[in-house]
Coordinates of C-alpha atoms in Angstrom, one line a residue:
M779 CA -14.5 13.4 12.8
V780 CA -15.1 11.3 9.6
N781 CA -15.0 13.3 6.4
K782 CA -16.9 11.0 4.0
G783 CA -16.4 11.5 0.3
Q784 CA -17.2 9.9 -3.0
I785 CA -15.4 7.1 -4.8
V786 CA -15.5 7.4 -8.5
E787 CA -14.4 4.5 -10.8
I788 CA -12.8 5.6 -14.1
P789 CA -13.1 2.9 -16.8
A790 CA -9.9 1.7 -18.4
T791 CA -11.6 2.5 -21.8
S792 CA -12.1 6.2 -20.9
S793 CA -11.2 8.7 -23.6
L794 CA -8.8 10.3 -21.1
Y795 CA -6.3 7.5 -21.9
S796 CA -6.5 7.9 -25.7
R797 CA -5.5 11.6 -25.9
V798 CA -3.6 12.5 -29.0
I799 CA -0.3 14.3 -28.3
P800 CA 0.0 17.2 -30.7
A801 CA 3.1 17.9 -32.8
V802 CA 5.6 19.9 -30.8
A803 CA 8.7 21.9 -31.5
N804 CA 11.1 19.9 -29.4
K805 CA 11.8 17.0 -27.1
K806 CA 11.3 19.1 -23.9
E807 CA 7.7 20.0 -24.9
L808 CA 6.9 16.4 -25.8
L809 CA 8.2 15.1 -22.5
S810 CA 6.3 17.8 -20.7
L811 CA 3.0 16.8 -22.4
K812 CA 3.7 13.1 -21.8
S813 CA 4.4 13.6 -18.1
Q814 CA 1.2 15.4 -17.3
K815 CA -1.0 13.5 -14.9
S816 CA -4.6 12.9 -15.9
T817 CA -7.1 15.2 -14.2
Y818 CA -10.3 13.4 -13.3
S819 CA -13.8 14.7 -12.5
L820 CA -17.0 13.1 -11.3
F821 CA -18.3 13.0 -14.9
D822 CA -15.4 10.9 -16.2
G823 CA -16.6 7.8 -14.5
F824 CA -19.3 6.5 -12.2
L825 CA -20.0 6.7 -8.5
V826 CA -19.2 3.3 -6.8
G827 CA -19.1 4.2 -3.1
E828 CA -18.0 6.3 -0.2
H829 CA -14.7 6.6 1.7
S830 CA -13.9 7.9 5.2
G831 CA -11.4 10.6 4.2
V832 CA -8.8 10.9 1.4
E833 CA -6.0 11.3 3.9
H834 CA -6.2 7.5 4.4
F835 CA -5.3 6.7 0.8
K836 CA -2.3 6.8 -1.5
I837 CA -1.9 6.4 -5.3
G838 CA -1.7 2.7 -6.1
Q839 CA -3.4 1.5 -2.9
R840 CA -5.8 -1.4 -3.2
K841 CA -6.7 -2.2 0.4
G842 CA -9.3 -0.3 2.3
I843 CA -11.4 1.0 -0.6
K844 CA -14.3 -1.2 0.5
V845 CA -16.2 -1.5 -2.7
G846 CA -17.3 -5.0 -3.5
G847 CA -18.9 -6.8 -6.4
K848 CA -16.1 -6.1 -9.0
K849 CA -14.5 -8.6 -11.3
E850 CA -11.0 -7.1 -10.5
P851 CA -9.8 -5.3 -7.4
L852 CA -9.9 -1.5 -7.4
Y853 CA -6.8 0.7 -7.1
V854 CA -6.5 4.3 -6.3
I855 CA -5.5 6.2 -9.4
A856 CA -6.0 9.8 -8.2
I857 CA -7.0 11.8 -5.1
D858 CA -8.8 15.1 -5.3
E859 CA -8.3 16.6 -1.8
N860 CA -10.3 19.8 -2.6
E861 CA -13.4 17.8 -3.5
N862 CA -12.7 15.0 -1.0
R863 CA -13.0 12.5 -3.9
L864 CA -11.1 9.3 -4.6
F865 CA -10.7 8.0 -8.2
V866 CA -10.2 4.3 -8.7
G867 CA -9.5 2.0 -11.6
A868 CA -10.2 -1.8 -11.9
G869 CA -7.2 -4.1 -12.1
E870 CA -3.5 -3.7 -11.7
N871 CA -3.1 -3.0 -15.5
H872 CA -5.5 0.0 -15.4
P873 CA -3.9 2.8 -17.5
G874 CA -4.3 5.3 -14.7
L875 CA -1.7 3.4 -12.7
W876 CA 1.0 3.6 -15.3
T877 CA 3.2 6.3 -17.0
E878 CA 5.9 6.5 -19.6
V879 CA 7.5 9.8 -18.4
F880 CA 8.1 11.4 -15.0
S881 CA 8.9 15.0 -14.5
F882 CA 10.8 16.3 -11.5
N883 CA 11.9 19.7 -10.2
K884 CA 15.6 20.2 -10.9
N885 CA 16.1 20.7 -7.1
N886 CA 15.1 17.0 -6.6
L887 CA 18.0 15.8 -8.8
H888 CA 21.2 15.2 -6.7
W889 CA 24.3 14.4 -8.7
N890 CA 27.2 12.4 -7.2
T891 CA 30.1 14.8 -6.8
D892 CA 32.4 12.9 -9.2
V893 CA 29.9 12.8 -12.1
V894 CA 30.3 15.3 -14.9
C895 CA 27.6 15.4 -17.6
N896 CA 27.5 18.2 -20.2
T897 CA 24.4 20.2 -20.9
E898 CA 24.1 19.1 -24.5
D899 CA 24.1 15.4 -23.6
L900 CA 21.5 15.9 -20.9
E901 CA 19.2 17.7 -23.2
R902 CA 19.6 14.9 -25.8
G903 CA 19.1 12.3 -23.0
I904 CA 21.4 9.8 -21.5
G905 CA 20.6 6.2 -20.9
V906 CA 20.2 5.2 -17.3
Q907 CA 19.1 2.3 -15.2
V908 CA 16.5 3.2 -12.5
V909 CA 16.7 1.6 -9.1
S910 CA 14.2 2.0 -6.3
P911 CA 13.3 0.0 -3.2
I912 CA 9.8 -0.5 -4.6
L913 CA 11.0 -2.1 -7.8
D914 CA 11.8 -5.8 -8.3
E915 CA 14.3 -5.1 -11.0
E916 CA 16.1 -2.2 -12.6
L917 CA 14.2 -0.2 -15.3
T918 CA 15.8 1.2 -18.4
A919 CA 15.1 4.9 -19.1
K920 CA 16.5 8.1 -20.5
L921 CA 17.4 11.0 -18.3
Y922 CA 16.8 14.5 -19.7
A923 CA 17.7 17.6 -17.8
F924 CA 16.9 21.1 -19.0
S925 CA 17.4 24.5 -17.2
D926 CA 14.1 24.2 -15.4
A927 CA 13.0 20.6 -15.5
V928 CA 14.2 17.0 -15.3
F929 CA 12.5 14.1 -17.0
L930 CA 12.8 10.3 -17.0
E931 CA 11.4 8.6 -20.1
F932 CA 11.0 4.9 -19.6
E933 CA 11.6 2.2 -22.2
K934 CA 8.3 0.6 -21.1
P935 CA 5.4 2.1 -19.0
T936 CA 6.1 2.0 -15.3
V937 CA 4.0 2.3 -12.1
L938 CA 2.9 5.8 -11.3
I939 CA 3.8 5.4 -7.6
L940 CA 7.5 5.2 -8.5
G941 CA 7.5 9.0 -8.7
E942 CA 6.7 9.2 -5.0
H943 CA 9.8 7.3 -3.9
D944 CA 13.5 7.8 -3.9
I945 CA 15.2 6.8 -7.1
Q946 CA 18.8 5.9 -7.8
L947 CA 20.1 6.5 -11.3
M948 CA 22.9 4.2 -12.7
H949 CA 24.9 4.9 -15.9
N950 CA 27.4 2.3 -17.1
K951 CA 27.1 0.4 -13.8
S952 CA 28.0 3.6 -11.8
H953 CA 25.6 5.4 -9.4
I954 CA 25.4 8.9 -10.9
A955 CA 22.5 10.6 -9.2
D956 CA 19.5 10.3 -6.9
I957 CA 16.1 11.8 -7.4
K958 CA 14.4 12.6 -4.1

């Protein structure tokens, strides 16, 4: 059975992408705010079509959206399974496809057994190279680990879909950890 739903285009100029980050007490709070994914609603954009079920789509997907007449191709930037709604943005540089910070559950960070990092260094952040099968090159980031959360803060914005894939972390050319 086909479960049709709405496709909503979010403009790259939306005020959602110009939010002001308030002054915070510490780096952990700042990273937490920066890593929050945008939450979209029907009223943040405009209706551009219908889809045949959100289960057929992934963040970053371009093919299969089936909305024509656009200057740039549309990419999936968010999926609302509860409302059966797909949110899309025009062009591969749409701000909804990019992030500066990822947050992970601490259980997803798997240290190599021979690596020792002290808590203070991890709370201040350690420089790492990020490697993933979906990347063409290594990315430079800082790894922060706190008692309840892990963050990767990238030197330059990176594709949002990276957070859905396995990541290897390198430090001084040594493989120190994986995020799964």
